[in-house]
Coordinates of C-alpha atoms and ligand atoms in Angstrom, one line a residue:
M117 CA -66.1 -49.9 -5.6
L118 CA -67.8 -50.8 -2.4
L119 CA -66.0 -51.7 0.8
R120 CA -67.7 -53.0 3.9
M121 CA -66.1 -52.3 7.2
S122 CA -67.6 -55.5 8.6
T123 CA -65.2 -57.5 6.4
L124 CA -62.4 -55.0 5.6
F125 CA -58.9 -55.9 6.7
L126 CA -58.6 -53.0 9.1
R127 CA -58.2 -52.4 12.8
T128 CA -58.0 -48.8 14.0
L129 CA -56.0 -48.1 17.1
R130 CA -56.9 -45.8 20.0
E131 CA -53.3 -45.3 21.1
D132 CA -50.5 -43.7 19.2
P133 CA -47.7 -46.1 18.2
A134 CA -44.8 -45.6 20.6
D135 CA -42.3 -44.8 17.8
A136 CA -44.3 -42.2 16.0
E137 CA -42.7 -38.8 16.1
V138 CA -44.9 -36.9 13.6
P139 CA -48.6 -36.6 12.9
S140 CA -48.7 -38.4 9.6
H141 CA -47.0 -41.4 11.0
R142 CA -49.2 -41.5 14.1
L143 CA -52.4 -41.1 12.1
L144 CA -51.6 -43.4 9.2
V145 CA -50.8 -46.2 11.7
R146 CA -53.8 -45.5 14.0
A147 CA -56.3 -45.2 11.1
G148 CA -55.1 -48.5 9.6
Y149 CA -53.3 -47.4 6.5
I150 CA -49.9 -48.8 7.2
R151 CA -48.1 -51.0 9.7
R152 CA -44.5 -51.0 10.6
A153 CA -42.9 -54.3 9.4
A154 CA -39.1 -53.5 9.6
P155 CA -36.9 -50.6 10.5
G156 CA -37.8 -48.1 7.8
G157 CA -40.2 -50.6 6.2
Y158 CA -44.0 -50.4 6.1
T159 CA -46.7 -52.8 5.1
W160 CA -49.6 -51.2 3.1
L161 CA -53.0 -52.2 4.4
P162 CA -56.0 -52.0 2.0
L163 CA -56.8 -48.4 2.7
G164 CA -53.2 -47.3 2.5
R165 CA -52.8 -49.2 -0.8
L166 CA -55.8 -47.3 -2.2
V167 CA -54.2 -43.9 -1.4
L168 CA -50.8 -45.0 -2.7
D169 CA -52.5 -46.2 -5.9
R170 CA -54.4 -43.0 -6.4
I171 CA -51.2 -40.9 -6.0
T172 CA -49.4 -43.2 -8.3
E173 CA -52.1 -42.8 -10.9
V174 CA -51.9 -39.0 -10.8
V175 CA -48.1 -39.2 -11.2
R176 CA -48.3 -41.7 -14.0
A177 CA -51.0 -39.7 -15.9
E178 CA -49.0 -36.5 -15.8
M179 CA -45.8 -38.3 -16.8
T180 CA -47.5 -39.9 -19.7
A181 CA -49.1 -36.6 -20.7
I182 CA -45.6 -35.1 -21.3
G183 CA -44.6 -38.1 -23.4
G184 CA -42.9 -40.2 -20.7
Q185 CA -42.9 -44.0 -21.5
E186 CA -43.2 -46.4 -18.6
V187 CA -40.6 -49.1 -18.1
H188 CA -39.7 -51.2 -15.1
F189 CA -36.1 -52.0 -14.1
P190 CA -35.1 -54.7 -11.6
A191 CA -34.4 -53.5 -8.1
L192 CA -31.7 -56.2 -7.6
L193 CA -28.8 -55.2 -9.8
P194 CA -25.2 -56.2 -10.4
A195 CA -22.6 -53.9 -8.9
E196 CA -20.6 -53.4 -12.1
P197 CA -22.5 -50.5 -13.8
Y198 CA -22.6 -48.6 -10.4
Q199 CA -18.8 -49.3 -10.1
T200 CA -18.2 -47.9 -13.6
S201 CA -20.2 -44.7 -12.8
G202 CA -18.4 -44.3 -9.5
R203 CA -21.6 -44.4 -7.5
W204 CA -20.8 -47.7 -5.8
A205 CA -18.1 -45.9 -3.9
A206 CA -19.9 -42.5 -3.7
Y207 CA -23.0 -44.0 -2.0
G208 CA -20.9 -46.0 0.4
D209 CA -22.9 -47.1 3.4
D210 CA -26.0 -45.6 2.0
I211 CA -26.7 -48.5 -0.3
F212 CA -27.6 -52.1 0.5
T213 CA -25.1 -54.4 -1.1
L214 CA -25.2 -58.2 -1.2
A215 CA -23.4 -61.1 -2.9
D216 CA -25.1 -63.9 -4.8
R217 CA -24.2 -67.6 -4.4
R218 CA -21.2 -67.2 -6.6
G219 CA -19.9 -64.3 -4.7
A220 CA -20.8 -61.7 -7.4
E221 CA -21.5 -58.3 -5.8
H222 CA -25.0 -56.8 -6.2
L223 CA -27.0 -53.9 -4.8
L224 CA -30.6 -53.0 -4.2
A225 CA -30.9 -49.9 -6.4
P226 CA -31.2 -46.6 -4.6
T227 CA -32.0 -45.0 -8.1
H228 CA -31.5 -46.1 -11.7
E229 CA -29.5 -43.6 -13.8
E230 CA -27.0 -46.2 -14.8
M231 CA -29.7 -48.7 -15.9
A232 CA -31.6 -46.0 -17.8
A233 CA -28.4 -44.9 -19.7
L234 CA -27.5 -48.5 -20.5
L235 CA -31.0 -49.3 -21.7
V236 CA -31.1 -46.4 -24.0
R237 CA -27.6 -47.3 -25.3
D238 CA -28.8 -50.9 -26.0
T239 CA -32.0 -49.8 -27.7
F240 CA -31.3 -46.6 -29.7
S241 CA -28.4 -45.7 -31.9
S242 CA -29.4 -42.8 -34.1
Y243 CA -30.2 -39.1 -33.7
R244 CA -33.6 -40.0 -35.2
D245 CA -34.5 -41.9 -32.0
F246 CA -34.2 -38.8 -29.8
P247 CA -35.4 -37.2 -27.7
V248 CA -36.8 -39.8 -25.4
T249 CA -38.0 -39.9 -21.8
I250 CA -38.6 -43.2 -19.8
F251 CA -39.9 -43.5 -16.3
Q252 CA -40.9 -46.1 -13.8
V253 CA -42.6 -46.3 -10.5
Q254 CA -40.5 -48.6 -8.3
T255 CA -39.4 -49.6 -4.9
K256 CA -36.0 -48.1 -4.0
F257 CA -33.7 -49.1 -1.2
R258 CA -31.4 -46.9 0.8
D259 CA -29.7 -47.7 4.0
E260 CA -30.6 -44.3 5.5
A261 CA -28.5 -43.3 8.5
R262 CA -31.7 -42.4 10.3
P263 CA -34.9 -43.8 9.0
R264 CA -37.6 -41.8 10.7
A265 CA -41.1 -40.4 10.7
G266 CA -42.8 -43.5 9.1
L267 CA -43.2 -43.1 5.3
L268 CA -41.3 -39.8 5.3
R269 CA -37.9 -41.4 5.4
G270 CA -37.9 -45.2 4.9
R271 CA -35.2 -47.6 3.9
E272 CA -37.5 -49.1 1.3
F273 CA -39.8 -46.7 -0.4
L274 CA -41.7 -46.1 -3.7
M275 CA -40.2 -43.6 -6.1
K276 CA -41.2 -42.4 -9.6
D277 CA -38.0 -41.8 -11.4
A278 CA -37.8 -40.5 -14.9
Y279 CA -34.8 -40.0 -17.3
S280 CA -34.7 -37.8 -20.3
F281 CA -32.2 -38.2 -23.1
D282 CA -31.5 -35.3 -25.6
L283 CA -28.8 -34.6 -28.1
D284 CA -28.2 -31.0 -27.1
E285 CA -28.5 -28.5 -24.2
A286 CA -31.6 -26.8 -25.7
G287 CA -33.4 -30.2 -25.8
L288 CA -32.4 -31.0 -22.2
R289 CA -33.7 -27.6 -21.0
K290 CA -37.0 -28.3 -22.7
A291 CA -37.3 -31.7 -21.2
Y292 CA -36.5 -30.2 -17.8
E293 CA -39.2 -27.5 -18.2
R294 CA -41.8 -30.1 -19.2
H295 CA -41.0 -32.1 -16.1
R296 CA -41.1 -29.1 -13.9
E297 CA -44.5 -28.2 -15.2
A298 CA -45.8 -31.8 -14.9
Y299 CA -44.6 -31.7 -11.3
R300 CA -46.5 -28.6 -10.6
R301 CA -49.7 -30.1 -12.0
I302 CA -49.1 -33.3 -9.9
F303 CA -48.6 -31.5 -6.6
D304 CA -51.4 -29.1 -7.3
R305 CA -53.8 -32.0 -8.1
L306 CA -52.7 -33.7 -4.8
G307 CA -53.7 -30.6 -2.8
L308 CA -50.2 -29.9 -1.6
T309 CA -48.7 -26.5 -0.8
Y310 CA -45.1 -26.5 -1.7
A311 CA -42.1 -24.3 -2.8
I312 CA -39.8 -24.9 -5.7
V313 CA -36.4 -24.4 -4.3
T314 CA -33.0 -23.9 -6.0
A315 CA -31.0 -26.9 -4.9
T316 CA -27.5 -26.3 -5.9
S317 CA -25.7 -23.0 -6.5
G318 CA -24.6 -22.2 -10.1
A319 CA -21.1 -22.1 -8.8
M320 CA -21.1 -25.8 -8.3
G321 CA -20.4 -27.1 -11.8
G322 CA -23.3 -25.2 -13.3
S323 CA -25.8 -28.1 -13.1
V324 CA -29.4 -26.9 -12.7
S325 CA -31.5 -28.6 -10.1
E326 CA -34.6 -27.7 -8.2
E327 CA -36.4 -29.4 -5.4
F328 CA -40.1 -29.4 -4.6
L329 CA -40.5 -29.0 -0.9
A330 CA -43.9 -29.6 0.7
D331 CA -44.4 -27.1 3.5
T332 CA -44.4 -28.8 6.9
P333 CA -42.9 -28.1 10.2
V334 CA -41.7 -31.7 10.5
G335 CA -39.7 -31.4 7.3
E336 CA -36.0 -32.0 7.4
D337 CA -35.1 -29.4 4.8
T338 CA -34.8 -25.7 5.7
Y339 CA -35.1 -23.3 2.9
A340 CA -34.8 -19.5 2.6
H341 CA -37.8 -17.7 1.1
C342 CA -38.2 -14.1 0.0
A343 CA -41.8 -12.8 0.2
T344 CA -40.9 -9.8 -2.0
C345 CA -39.8 -11.7 -5.1
G346 CA -40.7 -15.3 -4.4
Y347 CA -37.0 -16.5 -4.4
A348 CA -36.6 -19.8 -2.7
A349 CA -33.4 -21.8 -2.2
N350 CA -32.1 -24.5 0.0
V351 CA -29.9 -23.2 2.8
E352 CA -27.0 -24.9 1.0
A353 CA -27.7 -23.0 -2.2
V354 CA -28.4 -19.5 -0.8
T355 CA -25.9 -17.0 -2.2
T356 CA -24.7 -13.9 -0.4
P357 CA -24.9 -10.5 -2.1
A358 CA -21.4 -9.0 -2.2
P359 CA -20.8 -5.4 -1.4
A360 CA -19.1 -3.1 -3.9
V361 CA -15.3 -3.4 -4.2
G362 CA -13.4 -0.3 -3.0
D363 CA -9.8 1.0 -2.9
P364 CA -7.6 -0.9 -0.4
A365 CA -5.3 2.1 -0.1
A366 CA -8.1 4.2 1.5
H367 CA -7.3 2.6 4.9
P368 CA -4.5 3.4 7.4
P369 CA -1.9 0.7 7.7
A370 CA -2.8 -2.3 9.9
Q371 CA -1.8 -2.0 13.6
V372 CA -1.3 -4.8 16.0
H373 CA -2.6 -4.5 19.6
D374 CA -2.2 -6.5 22.8
T375 CA -5.6 -8.1 23.4
P376 CA -5.0 -10.6 26.3
D377 CA -7.6 -13.2 27.1
T378 CA -9.7 -12.6 24.0
P379 CA -10.1 -16.0 22.4
T380 CA -13.8 -15.4 21.6
I381 CA -15.4 -12.8 19.3
A382 CA -17.5 -11.5 22.2
S383 CA -14.4 -11.0 24.5
L384 CA -12.6 -9.4 21.6
V385 CA -15.4 -6.9 20.8
A386 CA -15.7 -5.9 24.5
L387 CA -12.0 -5.3 24.8
A388 CA -11.8 -3.4 21.5
N389 CA -14.5 -1.0 22.7
T390 CA -13.1 -0.5 26.2
R391 CA -9.6 0.2 24.8
R392 CA -10.9 2.2 21.9
L393 CA -8.8 0.2 19.4
G394 CA -8.3 2.1 16.1
G395 CA -9.9 5.1 17.9
R396 CA -13.3 3.5 17.9
A397 CA -15.8 2.5 20.5
D398 CA -18.5 1.2 18.2
W399 CA -17.0 -2.2 17.4
T400 CA -19.5 -5.1 16.7
A401 CA -18.9 -8.7 15.9
A402 CA -19.6 -8.0 12.3
D403 CA -16.4 -5.8 12.1
T404 CA -14.3 -8.8 13.1
L405 CA -12.9 -11.4 10.7
K406 CA -13.3 -14.9 12.2
N407 CA -11.0 -17.6 10.8
V408 CA -12.1 -21.2 11.2
V409 CA -9.7 -24.0 10.4
V410 CA -11.2 -27.1 8.8
T411 CA -9.9 -30.3 7.2
V412 CA -11.0 -31.2 3.8
H413 CA -11.2 -34.9 2.9
R414 CA -11.3 -35.5 -0.9
P415 CA -12.7 -38.8 -2.2
A416 CA -10.2 -41.2 -3.8
T417 CA -9.9 -40.9 -7.6
D418 CA -8.2 -43.0 -10.3
S419 CA -5.1 -40.8 -10.1
D420 CA -5.0 -40.5 -6.3
S421 CA -6.2 -43.5 -4.4
T422 CA -5.4 -42.1 -0.9
P423 CA -5.7 -38.3 -1.1
K424 CA -4.1 -36.4 1.8
P425 CA -6.5 -34.4 3.9
E426 CA -6.0 -30.6 3.3
L427 CA -6.0 -27.9 5.9
L428 CA -8.3 -25.0 4.8
V429 CA -9.0 -21.7 6.6
I430 CA -12.4 -20.1 6.1
G431 CA -12.9 -16.4 6.9
V432 CA -16.3 -15.2 7.9
P433 CA -17.6 -12.0 9.6
G434 CA -17.4 -12.6 13.4
D435 CA -21.2 -12.3 13.8
R436 CA -21.6 -15.4 11.7
E437 CA -21.1 -19.1 12.3
V438 CA -19.6 -21.4 9.8
D439 CA -22.3 -23.8 8.6
L440 CA -20.5 -27.1 7.7
R441 CA -23.4 -28.2 5.5
R442 CA -22.9 -25.2 3.3
V443 CA -19.2 -25.7 3.3
E444 CA -19.7 -29.3 2.2
A445 CA -22.2 -28.3 -0.5
A446 CA -19.6 -25.9 -1.8
L447 CA -16.7 -28.3 -1.7
H448 CA -18.7 -31.4 -2.8
P449 CA -17.7 -34.3 -3.3
A450 CA -15.1 -33.6 -0.5
T451 CA -16.3 -33.9 3.1
V452 CA -15.2 -31.5 5.8
T453 CA -14.4 -31.8 9.5
V454 CA -13.6 -29.1 12.0
H455 CA -9.8 -29.1 12.5
D456 CA -8.6 -31.3 15.3
W457 CA -6.0 -29.1 17.1
P458 CA -3.1 -31.3 18.2
A459 CA -2.5 -31.1 21.9
D460 CA 1.1 -30.1 21.6
A461 CA 0.1 -27.2 19.2
A462 CA 3.4 -27.3 17.4
T463 CA 1.9 -25.3 14.5
E464 CA 2.2 -21.7 13.3
L465 CA -1.5 -21.2 13.5
V466 CA -2.3 -19.8 16.9
R467 CA -5.6 -21.0 18.0
G468 CA -8.0 -18.2 18.8
Y469 CA -5.7 -15.6 17.3
I470 CA -5.5 -16.6 13.6
G471 CA -5.3 -13.8 11.0
P472 CA -5.2 -14.3 7.3
Q473 CA -2.0 -12.2 7.0
I474 CA 0.3 -15.2 7.1
L475 CA -1.7 -17.9 5.4
A476 CA -0.2 -17.4 2.0
K477 CA 3.3 -17.7 3.4
L478 CA 2.3 -20.9 5.2
G479 CA 0.8 -22.3 2.0
I480 CA -2.6 -22.7 3.6
R481 CA -5.6 -22.1 1.3
Y482 CA -7.8 -19.3 2.5
L483 CA -11.4 -18.9 1.3
V484 CA -13.6 -16.1 2.5
D485 CA -17.3 -15.2 2.8
P486 CA -18.5 -13.1 -0.2
R487 CA -18.9 -10.1 2.1
V488 CA -15.1 -10.0 2.5
V489 CA -14.3 -8.0 -0.7
P490 CA -11.2 -6.0 -1.5
C491 CA -11.0 -2.8 0.5
T492 CA -13.0 -4.1 3.5
A493 CA -11.0 -3.5 6.7
W494 CA -11.2 -6.0 9.6
L495 CA -10.3 -6.5 13.2
T496 CA -8.7 -10.0 13.2
G497 CA -6.1 -12.2 14.8
A498 CA -2.4 -11.1 14.6
N499 CA -1.1 -14.8 14.7
E500 CA 0.4 -14.3 18.1
P501 CA -1.1 -15.4 21.4
G502 CA -3.1 -12.5 23.0
R503 CA -2.7 -10.1 20.0
H504 CA -5.1 -8.8 17.3
A505 CA -4.7 -6.4 14.5
V506 CA -7.0 -3.6 13.2
D507 CA -7.3 -2.3 9.7
V508 CA -6.3 -5.5 8.2
V509 CA -7.4 -4.8 4.6
C510 CA -8.6 -7.4 2.1
G511 CA -6.6 -7.0 -1.1
R512 CA -3.7 -5.3 0.7
D513 CA -2.8 -7.2 3.8
F514 CA -4.1 -10.5 2.5
V515 CA -5.4 -11.9 -0.7
P516 CA -7.9 -14.7 -0.4
D517 CA -7.7 -17.7 -2.7
G518 CA -11.4 -17.4 -3.4
T519 CA -14.8 -17.0 -1.9
I520 CA -17.0 -19.7 -0.3
E521 CA -20.6 -19.8 0.9
A522 CA -19.8 -21.0 4.4
A523 CA -21.6 -18.5 6.7
D524 CA -24.9 -19.5 8.2
V525 CA -28.0 -18.1 6.5
R526 CA -30.4 -16.3 8.8
A527 CA -33.9 -14.9 8.8
G528 CA -33.7 -11.3 7.9
D529 CA -30.7 -11.7 5.6
G530 CA -30.9 -9.7 2.3
C531 CA -32.4 -11.5 -0.7
P532 CA -29.8 -12.3 -3.3
A533 CA -32.3 -12.2 -6.1
C534 CA -34.3 -9.0 -5.7
R535 CA -31.8 -7.3 -3.4
S536 CA -34.7 -5.5 -1.6
G537 CA -36.6 -8.2 0.3
A538 CA -35.5 -10.1 3.4
L539 CA -35.2 -13.9 3.7
A540 CA -37.4 -15.9 6.0
M541 CA -36.6 -19.5 7.0
R542 CA -39.2 -22.2 6.3
R543 CA -39.2 -26.0 6.7
G544 CA -40.3 -28.6 4.2
I545 CA -40.0 -32.1 3.1
E546 CA -38.6 -32.9 -0.4
V547 CA -41.3 -34.6 -2.5
G548 CA -39.7 -34.1 -5.9
H549 CA -36.4 -33.3 -7.5
V550 CA -35.7 -32.2 -11.1
F551 CA -32.1 -32.2 -12.2
Q552 CA -30.3 -31.4 -15.5
L553 CA -27.8 -34.1 -15.1
G554 CA -25.8 -33.6 -18.3
R555 CA -23.4 -36.2 -19.6
R556 CA -22.1 -37.6 -16.4
F557 CA -23.5 -41.1 -17.1
T558 CA -23.3 -41.1 -20.9
D559 CA -19.6 -40.2 -20.4
A560 CA -19.1 -43.0 -17.8
F561 CA -20.5 -45.6 -20.3
R562 CA -19.2 -43.8 -23.4
I563 CA -22.6 -43.7 -25.0
D564 CA -22.7 -42.2 -28.5
V565 CA -25.2 -42.2 -31.2
T566 CA -24.9 -41.3 -34.9
G567 CA -25.7 -37.6 -35.4
Q568 CA -27.4 -36.0 -38.4
D569 CA -24.1 -35.3 -40.1
G570 CA -22.9 -38.9 -39.6
R571 CA -20.6 -37.9 -36.7
L572 CA -21.1 -39.4 -33.2
V573 CA -23.1 -37.4 -30.6
R574 CA -23.2 -38.0 -26.9
P575 CA -26.7 -37.7 -25.4
T576 CA -27.3 -35.5 -22.4
M577 CA -29.6 -36.6 -19.5
G578 CA -32.0 -35.2 -17.1
C579 CA -33.3 -37.1 -14.1
Y580 CA -36.5 -36.4 -12.2
G581 CA -37.7 -38.1 -9.0
I582 CA -40.9 -38.1 -7.0
G583 CA -41.2 -39.8 -3.6
V584 CA -44.5 -41.5 -4.2
S585 CA -44.8 -43.2 -0.8
R586 CA -43.4 -40.1 0.9
L587 CA -46.2 -38.2 -0.7
V588 CA -48.8 -40.2 1.2
A589 CA -47.3 -38.9 4.4
A590 CA -46.7 -35.4 3.0
V591 CA -50.3 -35.0 2.1
A592 CA -51.3 -36.4 5.5
E593 CA -49.1 -33.9 7.2
Q594 CA -50.9 -31.0 5.4
H595 CA -54.4 -32.5 5.7
H596 CA -55.2 -33.6 9.2
D597 CA -56.6 -32.2 12.5
D598 CA -56.5 -33.4 16.1
R599 CA -59.3 -35.9 15.3
G600 CA -57.6 -37.6 12.4
L601 CA -56.8 -37.5 8.7
A602 CA -58.8 -35.3 6.3
W603 CA -57.8 -36.3 2.8
P604 CA -58.3 -34.1 -0.3
A605 CA -60.8 -35.7 -2.7
A606 CA -58.1 -36.5 -5.2
V607 CA -56.2 -38.9 -2.9
A608 CA -58.8 -40.2 -0.4
P609 CA -59.1 -44.0 -0.3
C610 CA -62.9 -43.6 -0.8
D611 CA -65.2 -40.8 -1.9
V612 CA -68.0 -41.4 0.6
H613 CA -68.1 -43.1 4.0
V614 CA -71.6 -44.4 4.7
I615 CA -72.3 -44.9 8.4
V616 CA -75.0 -47.2 9.7
A617 CA -76.5 -45.6 12.8
G618 CA -79.2 -47.9 13.6
K619 CA -80.5 -51.5 13.1
D620 CA -81.4 -53.7 10.2
A621 CA -83.5 -51.1 8.3
Q622 CA -80.6 -48.6 8.5
R623 CA -78.1 -51.2 7.5
D624 CA -80.1 -52.3 4.5
A625 CA -80.7 -48.7 3.4
A626 CA -77.0 -47.8 3.8
L627 CA -75.9 -50.8 1.7
D628 CA -78.5 -49.9 -0.9
L629 CA -77.2 -46.4 -1.0
G630 CA -73.6 -47.6 -1.1
G631 CA -74.4 -49.9 -4.0
R632 CA -76.1 -47.1 -6.0
L633 CA -73.2 -44.7 -5.4
A634 CA -70.7 -47.4 -6.5
E635 CA -72.7 -47.9 -9.7
R636 CA -72.2 -44.2 -10.4
G637 CA -68.5 -44.7 -10.2
L638 CA -67.8 -43.6 -6.6
R639 CA -65.6 -45.4 -4.2
V640 CA -67.7 -46.2 -1.1
L641 CA -66.9 -47.4 2.4
V642 CA -69.9 -48.6 4.4
D643 CA -69.5 -48.9 8.1
D644 CA -71.9 -51.8 8.6
R645 CA -70.2 -53.3 11.6
P646 CA -72.7 -54.9 13.9
Q647 CA -71.9 -54.6 17.6
V648 CA -70.0 -51.4 17.2
S649 CA -71.4 -48.3 18.8
V650 CA -72.3 -45.3 16.7
G651 CA -69.9 -43.2 18.7
V652 CA -67.0 -45.5 17.8
K653 CA -68.1 -45.4 14.1
F654 CA -68.0 -41.6 14.2
T655 CA -64.6 -41.5 15.8
D656 CA -63.2 -44.0 13.3
A657 CA -64.7 -42.1 10.4
E658 CA -63.0 -38.9 11.5
L659 CA -59.8 -40.8 12.0
I660 CA -59.9 -42.4 8.6
G661 CA -60.6 -39.0 7.0
I662 CA -62.8 -39.7 3.9
P663 CA -64.0 -36.3 2.7
R664 CA -67.7 -36.9 3.0
A665 CA -69.8 -39.1 5.3
V666 CA -73.4 -40.1 5.1
V667 CA -75.1 -41.1 8.4
V668 CA -78.1 -43.3 7.9
G669 CA -79.9 -43.1 11.2
R670 CA -83.1 -42.1 13.0
R671 CA -84.6 -40.0 10.2
L672 CA -84.5 -42.8 7.7
A673 CA -88.2 -43.4 8.4
E674 CA -88.9 -39.9 7.0
G675 CA -86.6 -40.6 4.1
Y676 CA -83.6 -38.5 5.3
A677 CA -79.9 -39.1 5.9
E678 CA -77.2 -36.7 7.3
L679 CA -74.4 -35.5 5.0
R680 CA -71.2 -34.6 6.8
D681 CA -68.1 -32.8 5.4
R682 CA -64.9 -34.0 7.1
V683 CA -63.0 -30.8 6.5
T684 CA -65.5 -28.1 7.3
G685 CA -67.5 -30.1 9.7
E686 CA -70.8 -29.0 8.1
R687 CA -73.8 -31.2 8.5
A688 CA -77.1 -31.2 6.6
D689 CA -80.1 -33.5 6.5
V690 CA -80.6 -34.5 2.9
P691 CA -83.5 -36.6 1.3
L692 CA -82.1 -40.0 0.6
A693 CA -83.6 -39.8 -2.8
D694 CA -81.4 -36.8 -3.7
L695 CA -78.2 -38.2 -2.2
V696 CA -76.9 -40.2 -5.1
D697 CA -77.2 -37.4 -7.6
R698 CA -75.9 -34.9 -5.1
L699 CA -72.7 -37.0 -4.4
A700 CA -72.2 -38.4 -7.9
D701 CA -72.5 -35.0 -9.7
P702 CA -71.6 -32.3 -7.2
A703 CA -72.9 -29.0 -8.6
Ligands
ATP230 P1 -33.6 -36.5 0.9 O1 -32.9 -35.2 0.7 O2 -35.0 -36.3 1.5 O3 -32.8 -37.6 1.5 P2 -32.8 -37.2 -1.7 O4 -32.4 -35.9 -2.3 O5 -31.8 -38.1 -1.3 O6 -33.9 -37.0 -0.6 P3 -33.5 -38.1 -4.4 O7 -32.3 -39.0 -4.7 O8 -33.6 -36.8 -5.0 O9 -33.7 -38.0 -2.8 O10 -34.8 -39.0 -4.6 C1 -36.0 -38.5 -5.3 C2 -37.2 -38.5 -4.3 O11 -37.3 -39.7 -3.6 C3 -37.0 -37.4 -3.2 O12 -37.4 -36.2 -3.7 C4 -37.9 -37.9 -2.1 O13 -39.2 -37.4 -2.3 C5 -37.9 -39.4 -2.3 N1 -37.0 -40.0 -1.2 C6 -35.7 -40.0 -1.1 N2 -35.2 -40.7 -0.1 C7 -36.4 -41.2 0.5 C8 -36.6 -42.0 1.7 N3 -35.6 -42.5 2.4 N4 -37.9 -42.3 2.0 C9 -38.9 -41.9 1.3 N5 -38.8 -41.1 0.2 C10 -37.5 -40.8 -0.2
MG231 MG1 -33.1 -35.0 -4.0

């Protein structure tokens, strides 16, 4: 392949686009890979298309290598299967819906589990047909609340989505492992550094799911990482090691104290130490039990079309904040809002002075942080204005209805996996997701096939996504400098950028070299633009970021050209006669 800059459909920009917040967006637009066409929608220019295709090919090759078979679903789909699965409602505003001329509802698919399940149902009917994995590379549509950062979060984007079908759990686990390994090969080949992060806690229905997060400070996902054992988990999935359970009788009875004007933890701790509550002057926020009132909104179900919001109290040590994202992950699919205190306050919960002692009597559900185990004693509200109680003991003075991972996760927290390391917080962008889905969709569509013994078996599914267009930006985030992009060889739009730094002789020699490199199978871009200064050509070459450049310039007469490495910046004069072999078969 030989591209000539003199005719290439490309215009590089000197200025950053006004809406660009992150380096990949800025550089991909400036270097002429993409152009914004719509909110969250980008046009691929020739160079961008080449990178996208190269990434797609790596993904496709590794999916095929694990036995995946490529299909292609429509993106425009009737609503009905998504209504049957419940996802029409669950996605809500996040999907684009539309009606056809007869008024029949449709959607632009955000992902294709329903169609994959139905296709397998319509094609296969016997245990002999399984296992099977199908995949596609296709445009997806999501009405993201906040499309941002160019290709990183679009409303229209390219995804590789794969679906595995097995007849038993062991088969599903194998399919999952195969995909996980294929994903590692894909991201390694693309030159990404990434972490494989536990996405959902086992407590949440037991489904196994991991995300591949490419490391980047501009990522929207925060994850906790333990350098000691390699544990990595989404903040939503981090579990808290619980202390040992003791004997609740080991504590003196609870005592109530006047603590006027102490609605905050800090004011309470200060007063507790001044007044030596419980005979102590070493109170810290961690000794207090903070009780946060939230409202839980459950989604409508078949049996309950308008569920009533539920009041829930969450108890966490006072040195912690309640992280609503973690609460929602724990209570999924319910959503959660901070309780809106009525102005007239005609409630038995006394704002700022809530203790768990009365919650059971009031019939209010109480969930606690895993650190609040039986026998732990707390300084907490006494359910009267201006009063608190000490030695309020879990398992004696109150019995929680369960635990919840609600407290915020912080750098330095103990690692729940090895119990010896400390967690550090890192940022990443999700480039892949592997998920043991189970029978959620085969149940929804009642899909059964004949088993070996003649009885019906219900297949179990895995689903596996890769953000192909997002990967272009994720690789760019990890491979650039202040002068431009610096693609890894596996994804670069071209292998060699030949720059004409002279007149006709140099141009002819450069095109000749480019032709010979192309004959050897290399992708070559020749900057043969007349009337463009060498300085501008160099600047553009660094912006475009092809791994190696050859400058055909002054030393052509002696038979030399200059070879430049985009990443290391190394330069060397090389005999033109050697260049083709040197670039085509790097030692
Ligand atoms: P995110 O948490 O980033 O919104 P998701 O968990 O909603 O992603 P999945 O449904 O798991 O995404 O989709 C599979 C893959 O598709 C993701 O791992 C991600 O790489 C990619 N992807 C999802 N949403 C977008 C988007 N709006 N723009 C570009 N790529 C996306
Ligand atoms: Mg995901």
